[in-house]
Amino acid sequence: MTYVNFEGVCKSFEDGTVAVDDFNLEINEKEFVVLVGPSGCGKSTTLRMLAGLEKLTSGDIKISGNIVNELPPSVRDIGMVFQSYALYPHLNVRQNLSFGLSLQQGKDRLSDSDIEKRVDELAEILGIDDISEKMPKSLSGGQRQRVALGRALAKRPKVILMDEPLSNLDAKLRSQMRIEIRRLHEELGMTTLYVTHDQVEAMTLADRIVVMKKGKIQQVDHPLESYHNPSNTFVASFLGTPPMNMVAGKASKGTFIAIEKGESKTNFKKKLPDEYKSFEGDCFLGFRPENTSLNLNAKKGKFHVVGIESLGSESVIHLECSKIKISAILHRPDTSFNQRFIGTNLKIDIEITDEELRLFDSEGNSVIHK
Ligand code: ATP
């Protein structure tokens, strides 16, 4: 069942900045949706409009089928977690968790013993029951973020909004908290909208990701679907490290020929798979580095190795062939590769299977968006 709807939502600020442009999205009950995109693409503004912290310029936002455009944040049944933990510094962990509950009035009011019970449950789920008497200043970053999460969850809101909640943590803690947040989501099943510019967070947390650019949605899909079948070159290069290789060229009679400025003959040709054969004209050929195999013994290799990033379990091999720059991932590399190719004139060839090729038109849109 759909729980949150954005219908033609636009937001322009007084200075003329169009932050969000015709944003349409349905979020299902208990779904975990991640908004991802580069800085300034409108993620936080979208979240803030759902929270009631920012007015819409046009369009509608619905929660549970009701338009909430004019409703104040306090009655939207939403919990929020931000990058800065914003804990009450003079209250201990337990008091931070119970504070919001103790302010509830009317039908939402809980008895003191129910508040105690709920705080106990939350502290246990979040693994902070052993630090419940500690003050915020004596907590680690991860512990503070857990308390902030607990505070947002205490009222059992229907929707949880998170805006870059992990960006103040170091890499190891971020990865732990990612697992924790996903586990909590499975356990508590709250409808979640999560904002990040980190594509790893988006890929690992989301049921669906929404990729944004300059206020506009580029693609809404399951993370792996967006990764394997990006709707355009922006999504293709935003998701994945290193990004998808993109070679500019022309398609003609079922063959892709790279255009290399200033070169009279081309060094890179590729027969196109059936689904792209009818396409003619300027285009980009995309393929992921992990799907780019190296043929080290090719008689007529075309690519020079111009750099190697050794990461242990894999190496990223940077290759150039006149103006074409691509990267390939070599799994379980041994050091002899580096000695053999770096700084030498030896050339190697690349191989990509048909299933891994993606074609984009001159505007950057997928020729067939599967
Ligand atoms: P980041 O990842 O850096 O937080 P974001 O994707 O969340 O970026 P927003 O904060 O939503 O982006 O901002 C979208 C655009 O709106 C940006 O160009 C930003 O400069 C602009 N913007 C945000 N708030 C205001 C404001 N109050 N007045 C004018 N422009 C604003």
Coordinates of C-alpha atoms and ligand atoms in Angstrom, one line a residue:
M1 CA 0.0 0.0 0.0
T2 CA 1.3 3.5 -0.9
Y3 CA 1.9 5.5 2.2
V4 CA 3.6 8.7 1.0
N5 CA 2.9 10.4 -2.3
F6 CA 4.7 13.3 -3.9
E7 CA 2.6 14.6 -6.8
G8 CA 4.2 17.2 -9.1
V9 CA 6.1 18.7 -6.2
C10 CA 8.1 21.9 -7.1
K11 CA 10.1 24.1 -4.8
S12 CA 11.6 27.5 -5.8
F13 CA 13.3 29.7 -3.3
E14 CA 12.9 33.5 -3.2
D15 CA 16.2 34.1 -4.9
G16 CA 14.9 32.1 -7.9
T17 CA 16.8 28.8 -7.2
V18 CA 14.7 25.9 -8.4
A19 CA 15.6 23.2 -5.8
V20 CA 13.0 20.6 -6.7
D21 CA 11.3 20.3 -10.1
D22 CA 8.2 18.2 -10.8
F23 CA 9.0 15.5 -8.2
N24 CA 6.7 12.5 -8.4
L25 CA 7.2 9.5 -6.1
E26 CA 5.1 6.9 -4.3
I27 CA 6.6 5.3 -1.2
N28 CA 5.0 2.1 -0.1
E29 CA 4.2 1.3 3.5
K30 CA 7.3 -0.2 5.3
E31 CA 9.5 0.6 2.3
F32 CA 13.0 2.0 2.6
V33 CA 13.6 4.6 -0.1
V34 CA 16.9 6.5 -0.4
L35 CA 17.3 9.8 -2.2
V36 CA 20.8 10.1 -3.6
G37 CA 22.6 12.6 -5.8
P38 CA 25.4 15.2 -5.7
S39 CA 25.5 18.1 -3.4
G40 CA 22.7 20.7 -4.2
C41 CA 20.5 18.4 -6.2
G42 CA 17.5 19.0 -3.9
K43 CA 17.5 15.9 -1.6
S44 CA 17.2 17.8 1.7
T45 CA 14.6 20.2 0.4
T46 CA 12.5 17.2 -0.7
L47 CA 12.8 15.7 2.7
R48 CA 12.1 18.9 4.5
M49 CA 8.9 19.4 2.5
L50 CA 7.7 16.0 3.6
A51 CA 8.6 16.9 7.2
G52 CA 6.7 20.2 7.0
L53 CA 9.8 22.3 7.5
E54 CA 9.7 23.8 4.0
K55 CA 6.6 25.0 2.1
L56 CA 5.9 23.6 -1.4
T57 CA 5.8 26.1 -4.3
S58 CA 3.3 23.7 -6.1
G59 CA 2.1 20.2 -6.1
D60 CA 0.9 18.0 -3.3
I61 CA 2.4 15.7 -0.6
K62 CA 0.1 13.1 0.8
I63 CA 0.6 10.9 3.8
S64 CA -1.8 7.9 4.1
G65 CA -3.9 9.4 1.3
N66 CA -4.3 12.9 2.9
I67 CA -2.8 16.1 1.6
V68 CA -0.5 17.4 4.3
N69 CA 0.9 20.6 2.4
E70 CA -0.4 22.9 5.1
L71 CA 0.0 20.7 8.2
P72 CA 2.6 21.6 10.8
P73 CA 5.4 19.1 11.4
S74 CA 4.1 18.0 14.8
V75 CA 0.9 16.4 13.5
R76 CA 2.5 14.6 10.5
D77 CA 3.4 11.4 12.5
I78 CA 7.0 11.7 11.4
G79 CA 10.3 11.0 13.2
M80 CA 13.5 12.7 12.0
V81 CA 17.2 12.0 12.3
F82 CA 19.8 14.5 11.1
Q83 CA 23.5 14.6 10.5
S84 CA 24.0 16.5 13.8
Y85 CA 22.7 14.4 16.6
A86 CA 21.1 17.3 18.5
L87 CA 20.7 15.4 21.7
Y88 CA 19.7 17.3 24.8
P89 CA 23.1 17.8 26.5
H90 CA 21.7 18.1 30.0
L91 CA 19.8 14.9 29.9
N92 CA 21.2 11.4 30.1
V93 CA 20.6 8.7 27.4
R94 CA 17.4 7.4 29.1
Q95 CA 16.0 10.8 29.6
N96 CA 16.8 11.7 26.0
L97 CA 14.8 8.7 24.8
S98 CA 11.8 9.5 27.1
F99 CA 11.7 13.3 26.8
G100 CA 9.4 13.4 23.7
L101 CA 7.1 10.8 25.1
S102 CA 6.7 12.6 28.4
L103 CA 5.5 15.7 26.5
Q104 CA 2.7 13.9 24.6
Q105 CA -0.8 15.0 25.4
G106 CA -4.4 13.8 24.8
K107 CA -4.9 10.3 23.4
D108 CA -1.2 9.9 22.7
R109 CA -0.3 10.4 26.4
L110 CA 1.4 7.3 28.0
S111 CA 1.6 6.4 31.6
D112 CA 4.9 6.7 33.4
S113 CA 5.2 2.9 33.5
D114 CA 4.4 2.6 29.7
I115 CA 7.1 5.2 29.0
E116 CA 9.6 3.2 31.1
K117 CA 8.6 0.1 29.2
R118 CA 9.0 1.7 25.8
V119 CA 12.4 3.2 26.6
D120 CA 13.6 -0.2 27.9
E121 CA 12.5 -1.9 24.6
L122 CA 14.2 0.8 22.5
A123 CA 17.4 0.8 24.4
E124 CA 17.6 -3.0 24.0
I125 CA 16.8 -3.0 20.3
L126 CA 19.5 -0.2 19.8
G127 CA 22.0 -1.9 22.0
I128 CA 22.4 1.1 24.3
D129 CA 20.8 -0.3 27.5
D130 CA 24.3 -0.5 29.1
I131 CA 24.9 3.2 28.7
S132 CA 21.5 4.5 29.7
E133 CA 22.8 6.6 32.6
K134 CA 25.5 8.3 30.5
M135 CA 25.4 12.0 29.4
P136 CA 25.7 12.8 25.7
K137 CA 29.1 14.4 26.0
S138 CA 30.6 11.1 27.2
L139 CA 29.3 9.0 24.3
S140 CA 31.1 8.0 21.2
G141 CA 29.8 9.2 17.8
G142 CA 28.1 5.9 17.0
Q143 CA 26.4 5.8 20.4
R144 CA 25.1 9.3 20.0
Q145 CA 23.7 8.5 16.6
R146 CA 22.0 5.4 18.1
V147 CA 20.4 7.6 20.8
A148 CA 19.3 10.1 18.1
L149 CA 17.7 7.2 16.2
G150 CA 16.1 6.0 19.4
R151 CA 14.6 9.4 20.1
A152 CA 13.2 9.6 16.6
L153 CA 11.7 6.1 17.0
A154 CA 10.3 6.6 20.5
K155 CA 6.9 7.9 19.4
R156 CA 6.6 5.0 16.9
P157 CA 6.0 7.4 14.0
K158 CA 4.7 5.9 10.8
V159 CA 7.4 7.6 8.7
I160 CA 11.1 8.1 9.6
L161 CA 13.1 10.7 7.7
M162 CA 16.9 10.6 7.9
D163 CA 19.2 13.3 6.4
E164 CA 22.8 12.1 6.0
P165 CA 22.7 10.6 9.5
L166 CA 26.0 8.8 9.2
S167 CA 28.2 11.5 7.6
N168 CA 29.8 12.5 10.9
L169 CA 31.0 9.0 11.6
D170 CA 34.3 7.4 10.5
A171 CA 34.2 4.8 7.7
K172 CA 34.2 1.7 10.0
L173 CA 31.4 3.0 12.2
R174 CA 29.4 4.1 9.1
S175 CA 29.5 0.6 7.8
Q176 CA 28.4 -0.9 11.2
M177 CA 25.6 1.7 11.5
R178 CA 24.4 0.9 7.9
I179 CA 23.9 -2.7 8.9
E180 CA 22.2 -1.6 12.1
I181 CA 19.8 0.8 10.5
R182 CA 18.8 -1.9 7.9
R183 CA 18.3 -4.4 10.8
L184 CA 16.2 -1.9 12.7
H185 CA 14.1 -1.4 9.6
E186 CA 13.5 -5.1 9.2
E187 CA 12.6 -5.3 12.8
L188 CA 10.3 -2.3 13.2
G189 CA 9.1 -1.9 9.6
M190 CA 8.8 1.9 9.5
T191 CA 8.3 3.7 6.2
T192 CA 11.7 5.4 5.6
L193 CA 13.0 8.2 3.4
Y194 CA 16.7 8.5 3.7
V195 CA 18.9 11.2 2.1
T196 CA 22.6 10.7 1.3
H197 CA 25.1 11.7 -1.3
D198 CA 27.0 8.4 -0.6
Q199 CA 26.1 5.9 -3.3
V200 CA 27.4 3.0 -1.1
E201 CA 24.9 3.9 1.6
A202 CA 22.2 4.2 -1.1
M203 CA 23.0 0.8 -2.6
T204 CA 23.2 -1.1 0.7
L205 CA 20.3 0.4 2.5
A206 CA 17.5 0.9 0.0
D207 CA 14.6 -1.1 -1.3
R208 CA 14.5 1.5 -4.0
I209 CA 16.8 4.4 -4.8
V210 CA 15.8 7.7 -6.3
V211 CA 18.7 9.3 -8.2
M212 CA 18.4 13.1 -8.4
K213 CA 20.2 15.7 -10.4
K214 CA 19.5 19.5 -10.4
G215 CA 16.1 19.0 -8.7
K216 CA 14.9 16.3 -11.1
I217 CA 14.5 12.6 -10.7
Q218 CA 16.7 10.6 -13.0
Q219 CA 15.7 7.1 -12.1
V220 CA 13.6 5.3 -9.4
D221 CA 14.5 1.6 -9.2
H222 CA 15.8 -1.3 -7.1
P223 CA 19.5 -0.5 -6.4
L224 CA 20.9 -3.3 -8.6
E225 CA 18.5 -2.5 -11.4
S226 CA 19.7 1.1 -11.5
Y227 CA 23.3 -0.1 -11.3
H228 CA 23.0 -2.6 -14.1
N229 CA 20.5 -0.8 -16.3
P230 CA 21.0 3.0 -15.7
S231 CA 18.4 5.2 -17.4
N232 CA 21.1 7.6 -18.5
T233 CA 24.9 8.4 -18.4
F234 CA 24.5 10.5 -15.2
V235 CA 23.1 7.5 -13.2
A236 CA 25.6 5.2 -14.9
S237 CA 28.5 7.3 -13.7
F238 CA 27.0 8.3 -10.3
L239 CA 26.6 4.7 -9.2
G240 CA 29.7 2.6 -9.0
T241 CA 33.4 3.2 -8.0
P242 CA 35.1 3.5 -10.4
P243 CA 32.1 4.6 -12.5
M244 CA 30.9 2.9 -15.7
N245 CA 33.3 3.4 -18.6
M246 CA 31.8 5.7 -21.2
V247 CA 33.2 5.8 -24.7
A248 CA 31.9 8.5 -27.2
G249 CA 31.4 7.4 -30.7
K250 CA 29.0 6.6 -33.5
A251 CA 26.8 3.6 -34.2
S252 CA 26.4 2.6 -37.8
K253 CA 25.1 -0.6 -39.4
G254 CA 25.3 -2.5 -36.1
T255 CA 28.8 -1.4 -35.2
F256 CA 30.0 1.1 -32.6
I257 CA 33.1 3.1 -33.6
A258 CA 34.8 5.3 -31.1
I259 CA 35.4 9.0 -32.1
E260 CA 38.8 10.0 -31.0
K261 CA 39.4 13.7 -31.5
G262 CA 42.4 14.4 -33.8
E263 CA 42.8 10.8 -34.7
S264 CA 42.3 9.7 -38.3
K265 CA 41.9 6.1 -37.6
T266 CA 39.9 4.6 -34.8
N267 CA 41.3 2.1 -32.3
F268 CA 38.1 1.0 -30.8
K269 CA 35.3 -0.8 -32.6
K270 CA 32.6 -3.1 -31.2
K271 CA 29.8 -5.0 -32.8
L272 CA 26.6 -4.1 -31.1
P273 CA 24.4 -6.7 -29.5
D274 CA 21.0 -7.3 -31.2
E275 CA 18.9 -4.9 -29.1
Y276 CA 21.1 -2.0 -30.1
K277 CA 21.7 -2.9 -33.8
S278 CA 19.0 -0.6 -35.2
F279 CA 20.4 2.5 -33.5
E280 CA 22.3 4.9 -35.9
G281 CA 24.2 8.0 -35.0
D282 CA 26.2 9.7 -32.2
C283 CA 26.1 7.8 -29.0
F284 CA 28.1 6.5 -25.9
L285 CA 29.0 3.0 -25.3
G286 CA 29.0 2.1 -21.6
F287 CA 30.5 -0.9 -19.7
R288 CA 31.4 -1.5 -16.1
P289 CA 35.0 -1.8 -15.0
E290 CA 34.3 -5.1 -13.3
N291 CA 33.0 -6.5 -16.6
T292 CA 36.0 -5.4 -18.6
S293 CA 38.3 -8.3 -18.9
L294 CA 42.0 -7.9 -19.8
N295 CA 43.5 -10.0 -22.5
L296 CA 47.2 -9.8 -21.6
N297 CA 48.4 -12.0 -24.4
A298 CA 46.6 -10.2 -27.3
K299 CA 48.9 -10.0 -30.3
K300 CA 47.6 -6.5 -31.2
G301 CA 46.8 -4.9 -27.9
K302 CA 45.7 -1.3 -28.0
F303 CA 45.6 -0.1 -24.5
H304 CA 48.5 1.2 -22.4
V305 CA 48.4 0.7 -18.6
V306 CA 48.7 4.3 -17.3
G307 CA 48.0 3.6 -13.6
I308 CA 47.3 0.9 -11.1
E309 CA 45.4 1.2 -7.8
S310 CA 46.2 -1.9 -5.8
L311 CA 43.5 -2.4 -3.2
G312 CA 44.5 -5.8 -2.0
S313 CA 41.6 -8.0 -3.1
E314 CA 41.4 -6.3 -6.4
S315 CA 43.3 -3.7 -8.5
V316 CA 41.8 -0.9 -10.6
I317 CA 43.7 -0.8 -13.8
H318 CA 43.6 2.5 -15.7
L319 CA 43.9 2.2 -19.4
E320 CA 44.3 4.6 -22.3
C321 CA 44.1 4.2 -26.0
S322 CA 44.8 7.5 -27.7
K323 CA 41.9 9.7 -26.3
I324 CA 39.9 6.8 -24.8
K325 CA 40.3 6.4 -21.0
I326 CA 38.8 3.5 -19.3
S327 CA 39.3 1.4 -16.1
A328 CA 39.1 -2.3 -15.5
I329 CA 39.0 -4.3 -12.2
L330 CA 41.4 -7.1 -11.8
H331 CA 40.4 -9.5 -9.1
R332 CA 43.0 -11.2 -6.9
P333 CA 45.9 -9.4 -8.6
D334 CA 49.5 -10.5 -8.2
T335 CA 52.4 -8.1 -8.2
S336 CA 53.9 -9.5 -11.4
F337 CA 51.1 -7.6 -13.3
N338 CA 52.4 -4.2 -12.0
Q339 CA 56.0 -5.1 -12.9
R340 CA 55.0 -6.3 -16.3
F341 CA 52.9 -3.4 -17.5
I342 CA 53.5 -0.2 -15.5
G343 CA 55.9 2.2 -17.2
T344 CA 56.4 -0.1 -20.2
N345 CA 55.3 0.1 -23.7
L346 CA 53.5 -3.2 -23.6
K347 CA 49.9 -3.0 -24.7
I348 CA 46.9 -5.1 -23.7
D349 CA 43.4 -5.6 -25.1
I350 CA 40.1 -5.5 -23.4
E351 CA 37.1 -7.9 -23.8
I352 CA 33.5 -7.2 -22.8
T353 CA 30.7 -9.6 -23.4
D354 CA 27.6 -8.4 -25.3
E355 CA 25.3 -8.7 -22.2
E356 CA 27.5 -6.1 -20.4
L357 CA 27.3 -3.4 -23.1
R358 CA 24.9 -0.4 -22.6
L359 CA 24.2 2.1 -25.3
F360 CA 23.2 5.8 -24.7
D361 CA 22.1 8.3 -27.3
S362 CA 23.8 11.7 -27.8
E363 CA 21.7 13.2 -25.0
G364 CA 23.0 10.5 -22.6
N365 CA 19.7 8.6 -22.4
S366 CA 19.6 4.8 -22.4
V367 CA 18.8 3.6 -25.9
I368 CA 16.9 0.7 -24.4
H369 CA 16.0 1.1 -20.8
K370 CA 15.4 -2.5 -19.7
Ligands
ATP1 P1 23.6 18.6 0.1 O1 23.9 17.1 -0.2 O2 24.8 19.5 -0.1 O3 22.9 18.7 1.4 P2 21.0 18.7 -1.3 O4 20.9 17.8 -2.5 O5 20.4 18.2 0.0 O6 22.5 19.1 -1.1 P3 19.4 21.0 -1.0 O7 19.9 21.4 0.3 O8 18.0 20.5 -1.1 O9 20.4 20.0 -1.8 O10 19.5 22.3 -2.0 C1 19.0 22.3 -3.3 C2 19.3 23.7 -3.9 O11 18.5 24.7 -3.2 C3 20.7 24.1 -3.8 O12 21.1 24.8 -5.0 C4 20.7 25.1 -2.6 O13 21.7 26.0 -2.7 C5 19.3 25.7 -2.7 N1 18.8 26.1 -1.5 C6 18.5 25.4 -0.4 N2 18.0 26.1 0.6 C7 17.8 27.4 0.1 C8 17.3 28.6 0.6 N3 16.8 28.6 1.9 N4 17.4 29.7 -0.2 C9 17.8 29.6 -1.4 N5 18.4 28.5 -2.0 C10 18.4 27.4 -1.2

